[in-house]
Coordinates of C-alpha atoms in Angstrom, one line a residue:
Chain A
X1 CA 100.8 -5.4 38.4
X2 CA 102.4 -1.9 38.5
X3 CA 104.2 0.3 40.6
X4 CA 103.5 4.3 39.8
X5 CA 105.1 6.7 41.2
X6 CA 102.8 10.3 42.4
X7 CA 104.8 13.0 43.7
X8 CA 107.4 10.8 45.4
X9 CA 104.9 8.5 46.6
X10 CA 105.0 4.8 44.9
X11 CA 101.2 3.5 44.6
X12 CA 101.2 -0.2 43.9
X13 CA 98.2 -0.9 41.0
X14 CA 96.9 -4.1 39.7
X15 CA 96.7 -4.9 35.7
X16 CA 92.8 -2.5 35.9
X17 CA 94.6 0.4 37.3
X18 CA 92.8 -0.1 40.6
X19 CA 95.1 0.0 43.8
X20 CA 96.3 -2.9 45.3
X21 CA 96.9 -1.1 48.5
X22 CA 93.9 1.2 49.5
X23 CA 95.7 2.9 52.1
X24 CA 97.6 4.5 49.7
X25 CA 95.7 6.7 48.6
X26 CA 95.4 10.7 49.3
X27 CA 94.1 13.1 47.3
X28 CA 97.1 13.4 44.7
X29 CA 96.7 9.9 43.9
X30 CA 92.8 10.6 42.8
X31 CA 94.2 13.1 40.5
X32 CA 96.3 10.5 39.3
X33 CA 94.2 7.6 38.7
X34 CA 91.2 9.9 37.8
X35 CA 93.5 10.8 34.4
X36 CA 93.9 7.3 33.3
X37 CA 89.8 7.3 33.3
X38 CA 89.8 10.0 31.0
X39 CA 88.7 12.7 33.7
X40 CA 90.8 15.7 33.5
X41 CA 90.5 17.8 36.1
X42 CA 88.8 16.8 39.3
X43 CA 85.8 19.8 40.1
X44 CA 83.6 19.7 42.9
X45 CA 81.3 17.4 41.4
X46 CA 83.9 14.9 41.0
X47 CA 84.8 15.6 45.0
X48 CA 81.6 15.2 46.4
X49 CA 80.8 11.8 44.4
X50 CA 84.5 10.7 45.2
X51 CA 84.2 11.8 48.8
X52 CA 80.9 10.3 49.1
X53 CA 82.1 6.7 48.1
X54 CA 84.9 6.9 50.2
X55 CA 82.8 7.8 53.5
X56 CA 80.6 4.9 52.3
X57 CA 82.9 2.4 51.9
X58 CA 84.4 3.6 54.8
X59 CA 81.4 2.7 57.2
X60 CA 79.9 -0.2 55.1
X61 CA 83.0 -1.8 54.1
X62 CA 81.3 -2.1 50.2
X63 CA 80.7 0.2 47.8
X64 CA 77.2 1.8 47.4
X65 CA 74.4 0.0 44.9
X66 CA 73.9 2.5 42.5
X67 CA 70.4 3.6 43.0
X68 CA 71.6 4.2 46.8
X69 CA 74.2 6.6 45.7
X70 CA 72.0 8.5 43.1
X71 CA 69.7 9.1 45.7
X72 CA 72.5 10.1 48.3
X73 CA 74.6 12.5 45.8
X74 CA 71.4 13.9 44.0
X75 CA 73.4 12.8 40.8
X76 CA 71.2 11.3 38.2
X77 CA 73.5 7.9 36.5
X78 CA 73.8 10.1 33.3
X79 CA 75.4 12.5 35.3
X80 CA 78.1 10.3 36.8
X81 CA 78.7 9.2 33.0
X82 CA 79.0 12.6 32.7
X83 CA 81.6 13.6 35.0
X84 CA 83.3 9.7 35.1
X85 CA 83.2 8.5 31.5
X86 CA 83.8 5.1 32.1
X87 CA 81.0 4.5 34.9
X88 CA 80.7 4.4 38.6
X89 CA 82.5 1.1 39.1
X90 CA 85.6 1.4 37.0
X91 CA 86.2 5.1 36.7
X92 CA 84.7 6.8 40.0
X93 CA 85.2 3.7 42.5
X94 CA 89.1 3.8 41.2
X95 CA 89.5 7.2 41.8
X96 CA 87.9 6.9 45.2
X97 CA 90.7 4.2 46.1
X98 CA 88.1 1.5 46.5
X99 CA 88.6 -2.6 45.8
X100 CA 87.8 -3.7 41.8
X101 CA 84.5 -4.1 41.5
X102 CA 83.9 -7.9 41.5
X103 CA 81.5 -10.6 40.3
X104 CA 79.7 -11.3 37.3
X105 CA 80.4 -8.4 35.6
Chain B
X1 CA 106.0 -38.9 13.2
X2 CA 106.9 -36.0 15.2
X3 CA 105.9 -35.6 18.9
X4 CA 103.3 -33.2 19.2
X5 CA 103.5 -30.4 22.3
X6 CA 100.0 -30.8 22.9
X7 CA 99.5 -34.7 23.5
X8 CA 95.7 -34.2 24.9
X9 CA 94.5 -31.4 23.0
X10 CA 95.4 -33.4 20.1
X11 CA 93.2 -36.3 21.5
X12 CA 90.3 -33.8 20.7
X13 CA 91.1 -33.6 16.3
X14 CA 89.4 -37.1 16.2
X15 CA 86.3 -38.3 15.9
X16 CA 83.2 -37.1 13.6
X17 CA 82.4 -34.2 15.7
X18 CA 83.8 -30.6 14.1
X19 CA 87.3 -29.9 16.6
X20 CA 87.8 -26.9 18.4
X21 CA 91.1 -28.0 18.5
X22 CA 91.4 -28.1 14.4
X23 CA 89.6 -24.8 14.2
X24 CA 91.4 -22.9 16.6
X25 CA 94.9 -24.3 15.2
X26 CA 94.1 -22.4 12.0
X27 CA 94.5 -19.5 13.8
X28 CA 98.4 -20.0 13.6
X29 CA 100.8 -18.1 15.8
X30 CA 97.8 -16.2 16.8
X31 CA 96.3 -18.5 19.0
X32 CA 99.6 -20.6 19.5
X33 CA 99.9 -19.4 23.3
X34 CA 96.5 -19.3 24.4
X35 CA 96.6 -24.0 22.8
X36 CA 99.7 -24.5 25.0
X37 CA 97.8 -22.8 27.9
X38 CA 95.2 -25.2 27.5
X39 CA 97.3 -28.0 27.1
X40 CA 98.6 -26.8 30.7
X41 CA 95.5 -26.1 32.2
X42 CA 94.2 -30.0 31.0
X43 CA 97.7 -31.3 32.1
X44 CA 97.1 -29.7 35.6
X45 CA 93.2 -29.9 35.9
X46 CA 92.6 -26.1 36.4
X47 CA 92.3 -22.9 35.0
X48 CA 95.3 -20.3 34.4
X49 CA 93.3 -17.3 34.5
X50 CA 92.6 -14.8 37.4
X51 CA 90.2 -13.4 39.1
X52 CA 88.0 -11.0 37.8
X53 CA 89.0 -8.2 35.7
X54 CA 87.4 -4.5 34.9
X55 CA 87.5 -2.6 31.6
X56 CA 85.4 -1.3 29.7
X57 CA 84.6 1.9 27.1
X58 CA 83.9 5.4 27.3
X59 CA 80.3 5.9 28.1
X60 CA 79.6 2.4 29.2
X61 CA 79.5 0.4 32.2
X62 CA 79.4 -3.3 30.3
X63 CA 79.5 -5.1 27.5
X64 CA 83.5 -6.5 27.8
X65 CA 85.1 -8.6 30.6
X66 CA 88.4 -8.6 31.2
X67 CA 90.5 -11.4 31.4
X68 CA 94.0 -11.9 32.6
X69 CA 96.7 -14.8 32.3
X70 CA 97.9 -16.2 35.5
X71 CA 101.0 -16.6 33.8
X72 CA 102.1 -13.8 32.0
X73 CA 105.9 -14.5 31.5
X74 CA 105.0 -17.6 30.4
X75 CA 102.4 -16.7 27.7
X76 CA 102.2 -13.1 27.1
X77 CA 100.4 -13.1 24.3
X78 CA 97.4 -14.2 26.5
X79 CA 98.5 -11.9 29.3
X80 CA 95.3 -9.5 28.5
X81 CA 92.5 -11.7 26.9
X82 CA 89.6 -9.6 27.4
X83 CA 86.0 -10.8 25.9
X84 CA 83.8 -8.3 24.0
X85 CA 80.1 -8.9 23.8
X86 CA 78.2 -7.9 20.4
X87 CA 75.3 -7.3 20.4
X88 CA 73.5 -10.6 18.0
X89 CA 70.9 -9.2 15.4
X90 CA 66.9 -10.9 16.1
X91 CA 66.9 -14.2 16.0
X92 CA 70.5 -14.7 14.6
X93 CA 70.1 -13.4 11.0
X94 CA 72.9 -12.6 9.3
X95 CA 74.0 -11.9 5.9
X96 CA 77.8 -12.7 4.9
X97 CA 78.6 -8.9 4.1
X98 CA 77.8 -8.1 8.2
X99 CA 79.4 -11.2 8.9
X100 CA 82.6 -10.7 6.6
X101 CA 82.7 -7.0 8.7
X102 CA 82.6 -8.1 11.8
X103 CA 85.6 -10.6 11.1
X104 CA 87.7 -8.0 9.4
X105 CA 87.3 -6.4 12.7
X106 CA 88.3 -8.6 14.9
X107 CA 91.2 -9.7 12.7
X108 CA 92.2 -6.6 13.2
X109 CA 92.0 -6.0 16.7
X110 CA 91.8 -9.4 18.7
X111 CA 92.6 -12.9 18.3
X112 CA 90.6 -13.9 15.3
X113 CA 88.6 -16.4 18.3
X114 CA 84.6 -16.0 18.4
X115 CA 81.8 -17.8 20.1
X116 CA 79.0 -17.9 18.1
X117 CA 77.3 -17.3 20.3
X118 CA 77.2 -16.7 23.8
X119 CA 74.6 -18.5 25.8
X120 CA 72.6 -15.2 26.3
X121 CA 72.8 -14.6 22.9
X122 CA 75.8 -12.3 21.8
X123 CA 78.6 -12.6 19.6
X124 CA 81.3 -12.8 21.1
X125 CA 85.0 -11.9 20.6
X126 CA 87.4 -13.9 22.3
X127 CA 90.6 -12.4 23.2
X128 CA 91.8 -8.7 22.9
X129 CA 94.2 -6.5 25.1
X130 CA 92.9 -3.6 27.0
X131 CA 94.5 -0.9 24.8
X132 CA 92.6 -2.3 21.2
X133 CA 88.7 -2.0 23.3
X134 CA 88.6 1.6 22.8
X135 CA 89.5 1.3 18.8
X136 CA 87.6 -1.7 18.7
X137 CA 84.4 -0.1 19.8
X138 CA 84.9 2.6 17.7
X139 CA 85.2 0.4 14.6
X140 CA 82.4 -1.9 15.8
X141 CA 80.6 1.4 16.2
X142 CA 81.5 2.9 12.5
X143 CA 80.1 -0.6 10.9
X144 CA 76.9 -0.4 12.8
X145 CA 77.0 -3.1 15.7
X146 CA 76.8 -2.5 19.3
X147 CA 78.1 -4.0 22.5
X148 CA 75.3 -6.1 24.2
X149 CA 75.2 -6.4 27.9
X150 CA 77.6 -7.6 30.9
X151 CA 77.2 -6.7 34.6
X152 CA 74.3 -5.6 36.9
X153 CA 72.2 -4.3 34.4
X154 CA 69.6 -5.3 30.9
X155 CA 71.4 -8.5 29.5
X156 CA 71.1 -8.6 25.9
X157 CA 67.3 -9.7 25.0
X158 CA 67.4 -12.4 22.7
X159 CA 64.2 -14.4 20.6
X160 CA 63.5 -17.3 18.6
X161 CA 63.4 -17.0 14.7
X162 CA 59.9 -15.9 15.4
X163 CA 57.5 -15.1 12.7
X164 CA 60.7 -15.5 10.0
X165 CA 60.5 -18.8 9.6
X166 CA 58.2 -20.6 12.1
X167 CA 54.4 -21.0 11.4
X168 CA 53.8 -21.6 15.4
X169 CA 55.0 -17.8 16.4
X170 CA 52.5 -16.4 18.0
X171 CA 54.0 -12.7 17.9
X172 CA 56.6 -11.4 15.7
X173 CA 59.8 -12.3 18.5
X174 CA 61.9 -10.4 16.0
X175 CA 60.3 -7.4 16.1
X176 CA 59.8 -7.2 20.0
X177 CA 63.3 -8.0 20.5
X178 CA 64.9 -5.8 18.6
X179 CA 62.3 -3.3 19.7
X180 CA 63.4 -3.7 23.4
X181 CA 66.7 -3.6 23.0
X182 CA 66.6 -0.2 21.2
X183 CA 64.0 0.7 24.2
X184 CA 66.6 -0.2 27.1
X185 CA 69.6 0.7 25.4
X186 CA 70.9 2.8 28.6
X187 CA 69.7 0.3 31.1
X188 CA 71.8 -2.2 29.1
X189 CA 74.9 -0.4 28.7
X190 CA 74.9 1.8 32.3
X191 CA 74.5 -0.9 34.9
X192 CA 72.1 0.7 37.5
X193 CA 70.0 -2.6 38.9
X194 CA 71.1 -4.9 42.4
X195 CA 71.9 -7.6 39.7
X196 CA 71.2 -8.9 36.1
X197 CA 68.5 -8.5 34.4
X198 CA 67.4 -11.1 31.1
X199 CA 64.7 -11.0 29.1
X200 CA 64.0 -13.8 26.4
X201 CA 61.5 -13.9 23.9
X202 CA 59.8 -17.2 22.4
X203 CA 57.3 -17.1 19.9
X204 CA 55.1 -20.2 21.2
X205 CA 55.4 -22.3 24.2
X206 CA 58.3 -24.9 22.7
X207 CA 60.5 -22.1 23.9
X208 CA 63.5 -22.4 21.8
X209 CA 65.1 -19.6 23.6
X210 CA 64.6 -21.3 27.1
X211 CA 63.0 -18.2 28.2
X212 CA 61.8 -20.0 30.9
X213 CA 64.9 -21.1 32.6
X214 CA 67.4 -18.6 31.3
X215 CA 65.6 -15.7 31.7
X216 CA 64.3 -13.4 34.8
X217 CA 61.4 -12.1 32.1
X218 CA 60.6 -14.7 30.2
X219 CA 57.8 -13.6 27.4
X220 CA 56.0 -16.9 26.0
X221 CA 53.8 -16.7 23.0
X222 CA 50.4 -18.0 23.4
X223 CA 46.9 -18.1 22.0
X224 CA 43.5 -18.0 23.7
X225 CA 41.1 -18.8 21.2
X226 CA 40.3 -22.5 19.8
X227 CA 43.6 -23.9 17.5
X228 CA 42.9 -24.2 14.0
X229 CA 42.0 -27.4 12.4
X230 CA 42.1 -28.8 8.8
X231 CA 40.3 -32.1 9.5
X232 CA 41.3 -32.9 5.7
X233 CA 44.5 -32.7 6.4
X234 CA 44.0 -35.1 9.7
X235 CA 42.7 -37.4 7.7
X236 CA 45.9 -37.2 5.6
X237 CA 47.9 -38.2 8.7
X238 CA 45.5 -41.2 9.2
X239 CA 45.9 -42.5 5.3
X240 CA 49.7 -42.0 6.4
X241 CA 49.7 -44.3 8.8
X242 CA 49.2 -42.2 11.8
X243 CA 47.9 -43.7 15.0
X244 CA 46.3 -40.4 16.0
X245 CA 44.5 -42.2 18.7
X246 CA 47.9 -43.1 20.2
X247 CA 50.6 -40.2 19.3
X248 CA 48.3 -37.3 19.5
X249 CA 45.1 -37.4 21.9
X250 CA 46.6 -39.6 24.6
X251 CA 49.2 -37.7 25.0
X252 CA 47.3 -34.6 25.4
X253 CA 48.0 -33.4 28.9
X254 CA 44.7 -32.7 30.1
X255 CA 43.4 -35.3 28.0
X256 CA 40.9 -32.5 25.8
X257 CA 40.7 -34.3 22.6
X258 CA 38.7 -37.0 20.8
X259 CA 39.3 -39.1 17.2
X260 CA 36.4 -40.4 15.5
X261 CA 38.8 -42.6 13.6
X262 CA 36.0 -43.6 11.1
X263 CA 35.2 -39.8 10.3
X264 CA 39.5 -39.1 10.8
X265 CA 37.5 -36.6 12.5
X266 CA 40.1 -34.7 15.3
X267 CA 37.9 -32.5 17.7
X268 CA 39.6 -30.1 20.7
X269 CA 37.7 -29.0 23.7
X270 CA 39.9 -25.8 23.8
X271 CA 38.9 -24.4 27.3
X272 CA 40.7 -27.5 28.9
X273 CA 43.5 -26.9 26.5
X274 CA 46.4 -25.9 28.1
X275 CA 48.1 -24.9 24.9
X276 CA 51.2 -27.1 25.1
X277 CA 52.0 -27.7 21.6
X278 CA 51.9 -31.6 21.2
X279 CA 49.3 -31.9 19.1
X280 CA 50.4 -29.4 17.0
X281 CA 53.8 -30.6 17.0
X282 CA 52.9 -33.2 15.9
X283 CA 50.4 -32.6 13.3
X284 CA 52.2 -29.9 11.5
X285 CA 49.5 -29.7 8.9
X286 CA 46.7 -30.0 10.3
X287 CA 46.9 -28.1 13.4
X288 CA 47.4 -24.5 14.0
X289 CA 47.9 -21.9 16.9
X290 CA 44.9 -20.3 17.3
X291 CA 44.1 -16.6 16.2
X292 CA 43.8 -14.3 19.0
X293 CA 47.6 -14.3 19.7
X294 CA 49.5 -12.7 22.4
X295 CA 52.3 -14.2 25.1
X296 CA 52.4 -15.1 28.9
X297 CA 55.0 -13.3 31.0
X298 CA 57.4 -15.4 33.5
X299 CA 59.3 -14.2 35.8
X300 CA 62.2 -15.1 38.0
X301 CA 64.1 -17.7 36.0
X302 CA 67.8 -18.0 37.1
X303 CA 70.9 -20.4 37.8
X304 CA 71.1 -21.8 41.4
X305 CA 72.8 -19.0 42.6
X306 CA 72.3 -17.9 45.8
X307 CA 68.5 -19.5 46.5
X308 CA 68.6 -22.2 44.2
X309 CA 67.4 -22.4 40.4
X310 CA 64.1 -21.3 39.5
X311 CA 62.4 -21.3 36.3
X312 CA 60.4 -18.5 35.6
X313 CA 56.8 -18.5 36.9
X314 CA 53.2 -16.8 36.1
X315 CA 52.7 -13.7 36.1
X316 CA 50.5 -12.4 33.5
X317 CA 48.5 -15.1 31.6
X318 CA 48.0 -13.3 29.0
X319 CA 49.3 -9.8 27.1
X320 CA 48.6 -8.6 24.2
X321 CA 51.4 -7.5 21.9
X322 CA 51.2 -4.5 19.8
X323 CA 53.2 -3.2 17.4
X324 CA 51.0 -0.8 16.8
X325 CA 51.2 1.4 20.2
X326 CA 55.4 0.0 20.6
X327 CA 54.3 -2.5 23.1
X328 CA 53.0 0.3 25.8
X329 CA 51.3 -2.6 27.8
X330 CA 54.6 -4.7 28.3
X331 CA 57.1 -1.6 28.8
X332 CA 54.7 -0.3 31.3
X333 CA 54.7 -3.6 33.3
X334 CA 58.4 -4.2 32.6
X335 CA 59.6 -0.8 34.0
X336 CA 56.7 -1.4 37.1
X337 CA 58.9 -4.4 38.0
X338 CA 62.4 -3.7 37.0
X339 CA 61.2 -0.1 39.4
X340 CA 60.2 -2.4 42.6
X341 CA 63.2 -4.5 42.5
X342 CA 65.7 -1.6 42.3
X343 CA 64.1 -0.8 45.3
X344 CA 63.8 -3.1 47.2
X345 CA 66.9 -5.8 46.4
X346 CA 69.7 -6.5 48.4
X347 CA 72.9 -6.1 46.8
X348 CA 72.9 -8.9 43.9
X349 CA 69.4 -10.7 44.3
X350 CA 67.7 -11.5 41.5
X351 CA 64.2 -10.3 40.8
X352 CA 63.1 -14.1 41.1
X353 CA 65.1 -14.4 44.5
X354 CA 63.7 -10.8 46.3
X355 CA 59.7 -12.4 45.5
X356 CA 60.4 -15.7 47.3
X357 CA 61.8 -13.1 50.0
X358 CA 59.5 -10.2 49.7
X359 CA 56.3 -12.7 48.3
X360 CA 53.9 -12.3 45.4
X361 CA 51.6 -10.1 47.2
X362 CA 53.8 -7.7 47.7
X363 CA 55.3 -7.9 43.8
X364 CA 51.7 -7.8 42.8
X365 CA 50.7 -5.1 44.6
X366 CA 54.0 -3.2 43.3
X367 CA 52.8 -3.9 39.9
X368 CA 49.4 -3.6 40.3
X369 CA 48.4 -7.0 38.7
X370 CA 45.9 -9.1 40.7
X371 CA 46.1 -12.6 41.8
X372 CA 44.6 -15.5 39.7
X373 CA 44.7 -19.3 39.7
X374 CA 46.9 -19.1 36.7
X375 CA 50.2 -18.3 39.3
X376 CA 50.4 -20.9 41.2
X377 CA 50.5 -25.0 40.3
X378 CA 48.6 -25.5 44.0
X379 CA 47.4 -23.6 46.6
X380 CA 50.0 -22.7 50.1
X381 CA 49.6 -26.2 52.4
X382 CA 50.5 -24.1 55.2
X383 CA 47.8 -21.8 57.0
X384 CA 50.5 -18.7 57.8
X385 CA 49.0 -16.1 55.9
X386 CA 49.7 -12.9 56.6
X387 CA 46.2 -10.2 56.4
X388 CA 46.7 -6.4 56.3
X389 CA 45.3 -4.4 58.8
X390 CA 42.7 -3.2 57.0
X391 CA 41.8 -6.5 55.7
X392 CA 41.0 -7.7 59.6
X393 CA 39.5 -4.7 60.3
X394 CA 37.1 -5.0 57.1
X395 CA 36.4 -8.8 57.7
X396 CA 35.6 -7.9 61.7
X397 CA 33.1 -5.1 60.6
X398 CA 31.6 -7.3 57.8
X399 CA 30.8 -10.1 60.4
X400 CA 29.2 -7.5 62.8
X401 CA 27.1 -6.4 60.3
X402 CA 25.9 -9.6 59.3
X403 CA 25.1 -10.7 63.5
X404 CA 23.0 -7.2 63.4
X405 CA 20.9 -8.0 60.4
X406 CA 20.4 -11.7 61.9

């Protein structure tokens, strides 16, 4: 567990870098977290798949299967490798501010 | 004689069975924390590690899980004890130069702790903090291994010794699995699937990899021409001592075989054979698979989880098994199914588990295979059977047409 601190706000992340709080997050934070997935700058392609999971997980309450968000964002999965190196569950879900991905994993 | 700190783990350095105890002792201040955590956890009756955990490497979605101490003050050299998965080579060949790599490795990097192997076939490195994956990989990487699967996605495929050292292969297992692995490397490392995905490979129906139960593609060598006999060598068994009468054809499952114990004369009715592998089992020698050789493909083997636990069941009889045109046939049929499942699954059902909801018609259909006797032990007992509309209408005009001609 670790406290952060983004522009004057303190964000509270567990030991994966995920946040414990997930009303914490704005867009700042994204910027944030998205750096500690090796992502440096945020571009529109980032947004709309970040924006996407948050809407998602928003009305669902989980997070998307991942053919369900290829066919929603028109990304192919090499693409979100592309633009999240580490994957859709521990890069882009972090960045969106949703739970740690759990199960057998 | 000194008191020791771990009273109960040091129950576990007797007895003629090698320790786990003694070997992971020799790891010395290395693995001093993560012995007294197990001490706790058997002093307490429950684990001391939390839930979950996600890390990983650039480019991939899988292949380590992380692992954190629920008592970090406590132990913190076992704060972060994440596992990497290797990928194994075929059948678990190794030489002592790949072998002596791999350690110097993980000496390196982690806690000098392996499973050899994992149940689904990896090797795996026990124990490594989330900063070392990334230089980990990279060496892994440099020395030619790979990270096999973890998550929602290809598991690593893993065979029998095959055609290396087994005379009852009926394919080279080897070959195919180190064939698909290379095939589905990005459906292995990129999870994209509702759940898991294993595939197993066994040479002949003894199944040494448990294909059958472990596996949601299990592919089962088998034959479907007559097994080869050397009656000479029968006869061998006899002037052994051999009650061939006894061990070998009453224990035939569909009872296809007959003795002529004055001739030592062993004859098989093969098209009642069932191909179980008793007879050859048994008679080493004298018995042999037959020679036109292929494999039967399972599917939907899994743990109890959520439905229950199946073992895998028919789907194809019989495939042949080519080399020669990289196994077009099976790829075709395995990317037909992996396809319809994507589809079609909830979040985390297993292939086997979205059939028994979905039903073989509609699989079949999906993966344009038709029915045969071979997929079922008995026929449904219960007369709900669902027709397509097209089926009723065909079966209504048929009957017309045969009133009219009356």
């Amino acid at each position: 567990m670790a406290t952060v601190d983004v522009n004057g706000h303190s964000v509270e992340l567990d030991e994966d870098g995920f946040m414990v709080n997930l009303d914490e997050w704005n867009e700042e934070v994204a910027v944030y977290l998205a750096k500690t997935e090796d992502v440096a700058e945020l571009t529109e392609d980032h947004w709309k798949l970040v924006n996407y999971l948050k809407d998602y997980y928003k009305e669902y309450g989980i997070a998307p299967m991942v053919r369900k968000m290829c066919k929603d964002t028109g990304l192919k999965l090499k693409e979100i490798y592309d633009l999240f190196p580490t994957g859709p569950a521990k890069g882009a879900c972090k960045v969106a501010g949703l739970p740690k991905p759990t199960g057998c994993v | 004689m000194a008191l020791s700190n771990r009273p109960l783990l040091d129950n576990l350095k007797e007895g003629r069975y090698p320790s786990f105890v003694k070997e992971m002792e020799k790891g010395g201040a290395k693995t001093e924390q993560l012995l007294n955590l197990l001490e706790r956890s058997y002093e307490e009756k429950k684990v001391h590690w939390k839930h979950g955990g996600i890390v990983g490497v650039r480019g991939y979605g899988g292949g380590v899980i992380g692992r954190y101490c629920d008592l970090p003050e406590e132990y913190p050299d076992v704060a972060e004890f994440h596992t990497i998965r290797v990928n194994q080579p075929s059948g678990w060949f190794y030489n002592s130069k790949s072998l002596r790599t791999l350690c110097d490795i993980w000496e390196k990097h982690g806690s000098g702790l392996t499973n050899m192997h994992g149940a689904t076939g990896d090797a795996i490195l026990l124990g490594t903090t989330t900063e070392h994956l990334q230089p980990i990989f990279n060496d892994l990487s440099e020395a030619g291994f790979d990270l096999g699967g973890s998550g929602s996605n290809l598991r690593t495929p893993s065979c029998c010794n095959g055609e290396a050292r087994c005379e009852y292969s009926c394919f080279d297992a080897m070959h195919l699995c180190h064939d698909l692995t290379n095939e589905y490397q990005d459906e292995l490392h990129r999870p994209m699937w509702p759940y898991k995905s294993k595939i197993k490979i066994s040479g002949c129906p003894n199944d040494c990899t448990s294909s059958i139960a472990r596996s949601d593609i299990a592919i089962i060598g088998t034959w479907r021409d007559a097994i080869q006999v050397n009656q000479a060598e029968v006869a061998n068994y006899a002037d052994a001592g051999m009650d061939v009468k006894r061990e070998v054809v009453y224990k035939c499952p569909t009872k296809c075989m007959s003795y002529d114990a004055d001739k030592k004369e062993l004859n098989i009715d093969n098209d009642n054979c069932t191909r179980c592998m008793h007879c050859i089992n048994t008679m080493t020698k004298a018995l042999h698979v037959g020679k036109d050789r292929g494999a039967s493909l399972l599917i939907g083997g899994k743990a109890t989880i959520v439905q229950s636990a199946f073992l895998g069941w028919v789907v194809k009889p019989f495939i042949k098994l080519n080399k020669e045109d990289d196994y077009a046939e099976l790829k075709e049929l395995l990317e037909k199914m992996w396809d319809w499942w994507d589809e079609n699954a909830k979040v985390r059902e297993r292939i086997g588990e979205l059939i028994y909801r979905k039903g073989m018609t509609d699989f079949l259909k999906a993966i344009d295979i038709e029915a045969v006797p071979q997929m079922v032990k008995h026929p449904r007992e219960n007369p709900y059977f669902f027709w397509t509309e097209e089926e009723v209408v065909a079966e209504i005009a048929s009957r017309k047409n045969a009133e009219v001609s009356k």
